[in-house]
Amino acid sequence: MPESAQPGARLIAPAQVASALSLSVDEVIALVIDGQLRGTRVGVPAQWRVEEDSVTDYLDDRAEESRRMALWRESNAASFPELWGSGRVRNPD
């Protein structure tokens, strides 16, 4: 659920976020509703606004997730000698 904006937070329009992230406005609003971006509805009629800092946090989270997935794929592709070195096998099956 969307949170209220933090005091002093710079709020930007979902269209600006969508342009920066190459998403649609609907996808940006869905990210706010899912809690992946911090945002709130302001004004009359109410319009969505997104905290600028939350966009940076979102991008950092996605970069970290990508880094972890790349490491996971590398570990799945690695052979045992690559992981443990090339020593003598002490207890073969």
mmCIF file of N, CA and C in Angstrom:
data_model
loop_
_atom_site.group_PDB
_atom_site.id
_atom_site.type_symbol
_atom_site.label_atom_id
_atom_site.label_comp_id
_atom_site.label_asym_id
_atom_site.label_seq_id
_atom_site.Cartn_x
_atom_site.Cartn_y
_atom_site.Cartn_z
ATOM 1 N N MET A 1 0.834 -1.175 0.000
ATOM 2 C CA MET A 1 0.000 0.000 0.000
ATOM 3 C C MET A 1 0.881 1.241 0.000
ATOM 4 N N PRO A 2 0.537 2.274 -0.736
ATOM 5 C CA PRO A 2 1.354 3.478 -0.781
ATOM 6 C C PRO A 2 1.431 4.153 0.584
ATOM 7 N N GLU A 3 2.581 4.723 0.855
ATOM 8 C CA GLU A 3 2.792 5.441 2.105
ATOM 9 C C GLU A 3 2.555 6.924 1.884
ATOM 10 N N SER A 4 2.456 7.681 2.992
ATOM 11 C CA SER A 4 2.436 9.137 2.849
ATOM 12 C C SER A 4 3.860 9.588 2.584
ATOM 13 N N ALA A 5 3.972 10.691 1.884
ATOM 14 C CA ALA A 5 5.296 11.212 1.534
ATOM 15 C C ALA A 5 6.025 11.666 2.787
ATOM 16 N N GLN A 6 7.318 11.441 2.824
ATOM 17 C CA GLN A 6 8.133 11.902 3.938
ATOM 18 C C GLN A 6 8.241 13.418 3.859
ATOM 19 N N PRO A 7 8.257 14.097 4.994
ATOM 20 C CA PRO A 7 8.376 15.550 4.975
ATOM 21 C C PRO A 7 9.674 15.971 4.278
ATOM 22 N N GLY A 8 9.576 16.931 3.407
ATOM 23 C CA GLY A 8 10.745 17.436 2.681
ATOM 24 C C GLY A 8 11.148 16.618 1.478
ATOM 25 N N ALA A 9 10.446 15.525 1.199
ATOM 26 C CA ALA A 9 10.783 14.685 0.051
ATOM 27 C C ALA A 9 10.374 15.400 -1.233
ATOM 28 N N ARG A 10 11.203 15.284 -2.254
ATOM 29 C CA ARG A 10 10.882 15.863 -3.556
ATOM 30 C C ARG A 10 9.988 14.880 -4.292
ATOM 31 N N LEU A 11 8.816 15.350 -4.687
ATOM 32 C CA LEU A 11 7.845 14.502 -5.372
ATOM 33 C C LEU A 11 7.872 14.796 -6.862
ATOM 34 N N ILE A 12 7.824 13.738 -7.660
ATOM 35 C CA ILE A 12 7.823 13.896 -9.115
ATOM 36 C C ILE A 12 6.647 13.128 -9.701
ATOM 37 N N ALA A 13 6.255 13.522 -10.890
ATOM 38 C CA ALA A 13 5.114 12.908 -11.570
ATOM 39 C C ALA A 13 5.479 11.505 -12.077
ATOM 40 N N PRO A 14 4.517 10.597 -12.059
ATOM 41 C CA PRO A 14 4.763 9.254 -12.580
ATOM 42 C C PRO A 14 5.249 9.261 -14.035
ATOM 43 N N ALA A 15 4.820 10.230 -14.815
ATOM 44 C CA ALA A 15 5.272 10.304 -16.208
ATOM 45 C C ALA A 15 6.778 10.532 -16.286
ATOM 46 N N GLN A 16 7.324 11.324 -15.358
ATOM 47 C CA GLN A 16 8.773 11.550 -15.336
ATOM 48 C C GLN A 16 9.508 10.268 -14.963
ATOM 49 N N VAL A 17 8.985 9.548 -13.995
ATOM 50 C CA VAL A 17 9.585 8.283 -13.582
ATOM 51 C C VAL A 17 9.495 7.272 -14.731
ATOM 52 N N ALA A 18 8.335 7.224 -15.362
ATOM 53 C CA ALA A 18 8.141 6.298 -16.479
ATOM 54 C C ALA A 18 9.136 6.569 -17.598
ATOM 55 N N SER A 19 9.354 7.831 -17.897
ATOM 56 C CA SER A 19 10.307 8.205 -18.940
ATOM 57 C C SER A 19 11.728 7.788 -18.557
ATOM 58 N N ALA A 20 12.101 8.012 -17.304
ATOM 59 C CA ALA A 20 13.451 7.686 -16.856
ATOM 60 C C ALA A 20 13.697 6.180 -16.819
ATOM 61 N N LEU A 21 12.674 5.405 -16.491
ATOM 62 C CA LEU A 21 12.829 3.960 -16.357
ATOM 63 C C LEU A 21 12.380 3.177 -17.586
ATOM 64 N N SER A 22 11.921 3.877 -18.613
ATOM 65 C CA SER A 22 11.404 3.234 -19.826
ATOM 66 C C SER A 22 10.254 2.285 -19.495
ATOM 67 N N LEU A 23 9.332 2.779 -18.687
ATOM 68 C CA LEU A 23 8.132 2.036 -18.319
ATOM 69 C C LEU A 23 6.913 2.855 -18.719
ATOM 70 N N SER A 24 5.751 2.252 -18.597
ATOM 71 C CA SER A 24 4.521 3.009 -18.798
ATOM 72 C C SER A 24 4.125 3.646 -17.459
ATOM 73 N N VAL A 25 3.278 4.653 -17.518
ATOM 74 C CA VAL A 25 2.798 5.304 -16.305
ATOM 75 C C VAL A 25 2.042 4.304 -15.441
ATOM 76 N N ASP A 26 1.263 3.436 -16.052
ATOM 77 C CA ASP A 26 0.530 2.417 -15.301
ATOM 78 C C ASP A 26 1.479 1.485 -14.542
ATOM 79 N N GLU A 27 2.610 1.138 -15.160
ATOM 80 C CA GLU A 27 3.589 0.279 -14.490
ATOM 81 C C GLU A 27 4.211 0.999 -13.292
ATOM 82 N N VAL A 28 4.459 2.295 -13.424
ATOM 83 C CA VAL A 28 5.016 3.078 -12.320
ATOM 84 C C VAL A 28 4.023 3.115 -11.159
ATOM 85 N N ILE A 29 2.765 3.360 -11.457
ATOM 86 C CA ILE A 29 1.743 3.395 -10.410
ATOM 87 C C ILE A 29 1.612 2.018 -9.750
ATOM 88 N N ALA A 30 1.722 0.962 -10.535
ATOM 89 C CA ALA A 30 1.681 -0.393 -9.975
ATOM 90 C C ALA A 30 2.856 -0.624 -9.028
ATOM 91 N N LEU A 31 4.035 -0.088 -9.362
ATOM 92 C CA LEU A 31 5.200 -0.207 -8.478
ATOM 93 C C LEU A 31 4.967 0.532 -7.163
ATOM 94 N N VAL A 32 4.284 1.673 -7.229
ATOM 95 C CA VAL A 32 3.951 2.417 -6.008
ATOM 96 C C VAL A 32 2.968 1.611 -5.164
ATOM 97 N N ILE A 33 1.944 1.088 -5.787
ATOM 98 C CA ILE A 33 0.933 0.318 -5.065
ATOM 99 C C ILE A 33 1.545 -0.934 -4.449
ATOM 100 N N ASP A 34 2.492 -1.575 -5.163
ATOM 101 C CA ASP A 34 3.174 -2.767 -4.651
ATOM 102 C C ASP A 34 4.200 -2.435 -3.572
ATOM 103 N N GLY A 35 4.520 -1.155 -3.396
ATOM 104 C CA GLY A 35 5.478 -0.750 -2.379
ATOM 105 C C GLY A 35 6.925 -0.746 -2.837
ATOM 106 N N GLN A 36 7.160 -0.955 -4.121
ATOM 107 C CA GLN A 36 8.529 -0.936 -4.626
ATOM 108 C C GLN A 36 9.038 0.488 -4.828
ATOM 109 N N LEU A 37 8.134 1.423 -5.014
ATOM 110 C CA LEU A 37 8.440 2.854 -5.062
ATOM 111 C C LEU A 37 7.595 3.530 -3.984
ATOM 112 N N ARG A 38 8.152 4.568 -3.357
ATOM 113 C CA ARG A 38 7.371 5.322 -2.374
ATOM 114 C C ARG A 38 6.655 6.455 -3.095
ATOM 115 N N GLY A 39 5.378 6.563 -2.837
ATOM 116 C CA GLY A 39 4.598 7.618 -3.469
ATOM 117 C C GLY A 39 3.314 7.869 -2.725
ATOM 118 N N THR A 40 2.602 8.876 -3.176
ATOM 119 C CA THR A 40 1.350 9.252 -2.539
ATOM 120 C C THR A 40 0.461 9.955 -3.549
ATOM 121 N N ARG A 41 -0.781 10.133 -3.192
ATOM 122 C CA ARG A 41 -1.709 10.896 -4.026
ATOM 123 C C ARG A 41 -1.877 12.258 -3.375
ATOM 124 N N VAL A 42 -1.749 13.308 -4.160
ATOM 125 C CA VAL A 42 -1.849 14.674 -3.636
ATOM 126 C C VAL A 42 -2.814 15.483 -4.484
ATOM 127 N N GLY A 43 -3.342 16.542 -3.883
ATOM 128 C CA GLY A 43 -4.175 17.485 -4.616
ATOM 129 C C GLY A 43 -5.610 17.041 -4.781
ATOM 130 N N VAL A 44 -6.372 17.960 -5.399
ATOM 131 C CA VAL A 44 -7.782 17.702 -5.717
ATOM 132 C C VAL A 44 -7.971 18.096 -7.172
ATOM 133 N N PRO A 45 -8.278 17.212 -8.075
ATOM 134 C CA PRO A 45 -8.417 15.775 -7.877
ATOM 135 C C PRO A 45 -7.056 15.150 -7.569
ATOM 136 N N ALA A 46 -7.089 14.060 -6.823
ATOM 137 C CA ALA A 46 -5.857 13.401 -6.383
ATOM 138 C C ALA A 46 -5.060 12.877 -7.572
ATOM 139 N N GLN A 47 -3.760 13.186 -7.561
ATOM 140 C CA GLN A 47 -2.853 12.706 -8.598
ATOM 141 C C GLN A 47 -1.662 12.047 -7.913
ATOM 142 N N TRP A 48 -1.153 11.007 -8.546
ATOM 143 C CA TRP A 48 -0.009 10.295 -7.988
ATOM 144 C C TRP A 48 1.243 11.145 -8.099
ATOM 145 N N ARG A 49 2.093 11.048 -7.063
ATOM 146 C CA ARG A 49 3.429 11.621 -7.069
ATOM 147 C C ARG A 49 4.358 10.593 -6.435
ATOM 148 N N VAL A 50 5.573 10.526 -6.937
ATOM 149 C CA VAL A 50 6.550 9.538 -6.490
ATOM 150 C C VAL A 50 7.726 10.270 -5.852
ATOM 151 N N GLU A 51 8.223 9.761 -4.739
ATOM 152 C CA GLU A 51 9.399 10.351 -4.107
ATOM 153 C C GLU A 51 10.617 10.105 -4.992
ATOM 154 N N GLU A 52 11.330 11.164 -5.274
ATOM 155 C CA GLU A 52 12.492 11.064 -6.166
ATOM 156 C C GLU A 52 13.541 10.093 -5.615
ATOM 157 N N ASP A 53 13.788 10.134 -4.308
ATOM 158 C CA ASP A 53 14.793 9.240 -3.716
ATOM 159 C C ASP A 53 14.415 7.772 -3.842
ATOM 160 N N SER A 54 13.118 7.489 -3.886
ATOM 161 C CA SER A 54 12.703 6.095 -3.988
ATOM 162 C C SER A 54 13.043 5.511 -5.358
ATOM 163 N N VAL A 55 13.133 6.353 -6.374
ATOM 164 C CA VAL A 55 13.510 5.876 -7.706
ATOM 165 C C VAL A 55 14.964 5.391 -7.677
ATOM 166 N N THR A 56 15.827 6.166 -7.015
ATOM 167 C CA THR A 56 17.228 5.764 -6.880
ATOM 168 C C THR A 56 17.336 4.462 -6.077
ATOM 169 N N ASP A 57 16.577 4.377 -4.993
ATOM 170 C CA ASP A 57 16.577 3.150 -4.188
ATOM 171 C C ASP A 57 16.096 1.960 -5.012
ATOM 172 N N TYR A 58 15.065 2.164 -5.817
ATOM 173 C CA TYR A 58 14.528 1.107 -6.674
ATOM 174 C C TYR A 58 15.599 0.627 -7.663
ATOM 175 N N LEU A 59 16.303 1.569 -8.289
ATOM 176 C CA LEU A 59 17.344 1.193 -9.252
ATOM 177 C C LEU A 59 18.492 0.459 -8.556
ATOM 178 N N ASP A 60 18.860 0.906 -7.356
ATOM 179 C CA ASP A 60 19.905 0.217 -6.597
ATOM 180 C C ASP A 60 19.478 -1.212 -6.266
ATOM 181 N N ASP A 61 18.223 -1.385 -5.866
ATOM 182 C CA ASP A 61 17.708 -2.724 -5.552
ATOM 183 C C ASP A 61 17.734 -3.628 -6.779
ATOM 184 N N ARG A 62 17.335 -3.093 -7.941
ATOM 185 C CA ARG A 62 17.346 -3.895 -9.167
ATOM 186 C C ARG A 62 18.777 -4.266 -9.564
ATOM 187 N N ALA A 63 19.729 -3.337 -9.393
ATOM 188 C CA ALA A 63 21.129 -3.625 -9.727
ATOM 189 C C ALA A 63 21.675 -4.729 -8.819
ATOM 190 N N GLU A 64 21.357 -4.659 -7.529
ATOM 191 C CA GLU A 64 21.802 -5.689 -6.591
ATOM 192 C C GLU A 64 21.174 -7.041 -6.922
ATOM 193 N N GLU A 65 19.904 -7.046 -7.271
ATOM 194 C CA GLU A 65 19.240 -8.296 -7.655
ATOM 195 C C GLU A 65 19.894 -8.890 -8.903
ATOM 196 N N SER A 66 20.220 -8.050 -9.879
ATOM 197 C CA SER A 66 20.881 -8.525 -11.098
ATOM 198 C C SER A 66 22.264 -9.087 -10.785
ATOM 199 N N ARG A 67 22.996 -8.419 -9.887
ATOM 200 C CA ARG A 67 24.322 -8.892 -9.504
ATOM 201 C C ARG A 67 24.227 -10.270 -8.847
ATOM 202 N N ARG A 68 23.265 -10.440 -7.950
ATOM 203 C CA ARG A 68 23.103 -11.725 -7.274
ATOM 204 C C ARG A 68 22.691 -12.821 -8.239
ATOM 205 N N MET A 69 21.819 -12.498 -9.181
ATOM 206 C CA MET A 69 21.403 -13.504 -10.162
ATOM 207 C C MET A 69 22.569 -13.908 -11.061
ATOM 208 N N ALA A 70 23.421 -12.947 -11.429
ATOM 209 C CA ALA A 70 24.592 -13.269 -12.249
ATOM 210 C C ALA A 70 25.535 -14.190 -11.478
ATOM 211 N N LEU A 71 25.754 -13.926 -10.202
ATOM 212 C CA LEU A 71 26.600 -14.801 -9.388
ATOM 213 C C LEU A 71 25.988 -16.198 -9.276
ATOM 214 N N TRP A 72 24.665 -16.259 -9.129
ATOM 215 C CA TRP A 72 23.990 -17.551 -9.034
ATOM 216 C C TRP A 72 24.170 -18.343 -10.331
ATOM 217 N N ARG A 73 23.992 -17.674 -11.476
ATOM 218 C CA ARG A 73 24.166 -18.360 -12.756
ATOM 219 C C ARG A 73 25.609 -18.816 -12.935
ATOM 220 N N GLU A 74 26.563 -17.994 -12.508
ATOM 221 C CA GLU A 74 27.971 -18.386 -12.594
ATOM 222 C C GLU A 74 28.238 -19.622 -11.743
ATOM 223 N N SER A 75 27.686 -19.638 -10.535
ATOM 224 C CA SER A 75 27.935 -20.772 -9.649
ATOM 225 C C SER A 75 27.311 -22.046 -10.200
ATOM 226 N N ASN A 76 26.182 -21.938 -10.868
ATOM 227 C CA ASN A 76 25.556 -23.112 -11.460
ATOM 228 C C ASN A 76 26.339 -23.633 -12.651
ATOM 229 N N ALA A 77 27.055 -22.746 -13.334
ATOM 230 C CA ALA A 77 27.815 -23.143 -14.514
ATOM 231 C C ALA A 77 29.229 -23.596 -14.161
ATOM 232 N N ALA A 78 29.683 -23.302 -12.942
ATOM 233 C CA ALA A 78 31.048 -23.644 -12.554
ATOM 234 C C ALA A 78 31.167 -25.147 -12.291
ATOM 235 N N SER A 79 32.333 -25.675 -12.597
ATOM 236 C CA SER A 79 32.578 -27.088 -12.293
ATOM 237 C C SER A 79 33.183 -27.192 -10.891
ATOM 238 N N PHE A 80 33.167 -28.368 -10.324
ATOM 239 C CA PHE A 80 33.708 -28.538 -8.976
ATOM 240 C C PHE A 80 35.183 -28.164 -8.883
ATOM 241 N N PRO A 81 36.037 -28.539 -9.831
ATOM 242 C CA PRO A 81 37.437 -28.108 -9.722
ATOM 243 C C PRO A 81 37.581 -26.578 -9.716
ATOM 244 N N GLU A 82 36.719 -25.888 -10.445
ATOM 245 C CA GLU A 82 36.774 -24.428 -10.421
ATOM 246 C C GLU A 82 36.413 -23.889 -9.048
ATOM 247 N N LEU A 83 35.475 -24.539 -8.381
ATOM 248 C CA LEU A 83 35.030 -24.069 -7.077
ATOM 249 C C LEU A 83 36.004 -24.438 -5.966
ATOM 250 N N TRP A 84 36.539 -25.669 -6.014
ATOM 251 C CA TRP A 84 37.334 -26.150 -4.892
ATOM 252 C C TRP A 84 38.810 -26.308 -5.214
ATOM 253 N N GLY A 85 39.226 -25.986 -6.398
ATOM 254 C CA GLY A 85 40.627 -26.159 -6.758
ATOM 255 C C GLY A 85 40.884 -27.548 -7.340
ATOM 256 N N SER A 86 42.126 -27.841 -7.562
ATOM 257 C CA SER A 86 42.463 -29.114 -8.230
ATOM 258 C C SER A 86 43.312 -29.985 -7.319
ATOM 259 N N GLY A 87 42.806 -30.295 -6.151
ATOM 260 C CA GLY A 87 43.521 -31.161 -5.219
ATOM 261 C C GLY A 87 43.084 -32.611 -5.377
ATOM 262 N N ARG A 88 43.693 -33.470 -4.558
ATOM 263 C CA ARG A 88 43.373 -34.877 -4.559
ATOM 264 C C ARG A 88 42.006 -35.075 -3.904
ATOM 265 N N VAL A 89 41.187 -35.970 -4.439
ATOM 266 C CA VAL A 89 39.880 -36.280 -3.874
ATOM 267 C C VAL A 89 40.095 -37.270 -2.741
ATOM 268 N N ARG A 90 39.726 -36.901 -1.526
ATOM 269 C CA ARG A 90 40.004 -37.734 -0.356
ATOM 270 C C ARG A 90 38.970 -38.837 -0.150
ATOM 271 N N ASN A 91 37.721 -38.523 -0.363
ATOM 272 C CA ASN A 91 36.655 -39.508 -0.137
ATOM 273 C C ASN A 91 35.799 -39.637 -1.405
ATOM 274 N N PRO A 92 36.271 -40.379 -2.406
ATOM 275 C CA PRO A 92 35.457 -40.498 -3.621
ATOM 276 C C PRO A 92 34.203 -41.320 -3.337
ATOM 277 N N ASP A 93 33.182 -41.065 -4.093
ATOM 278 C CA ASP A 93 31.925 -41.815 -3.921
ATOM 279 C C ASP A 93 32.039 -43.217 -4.422
#
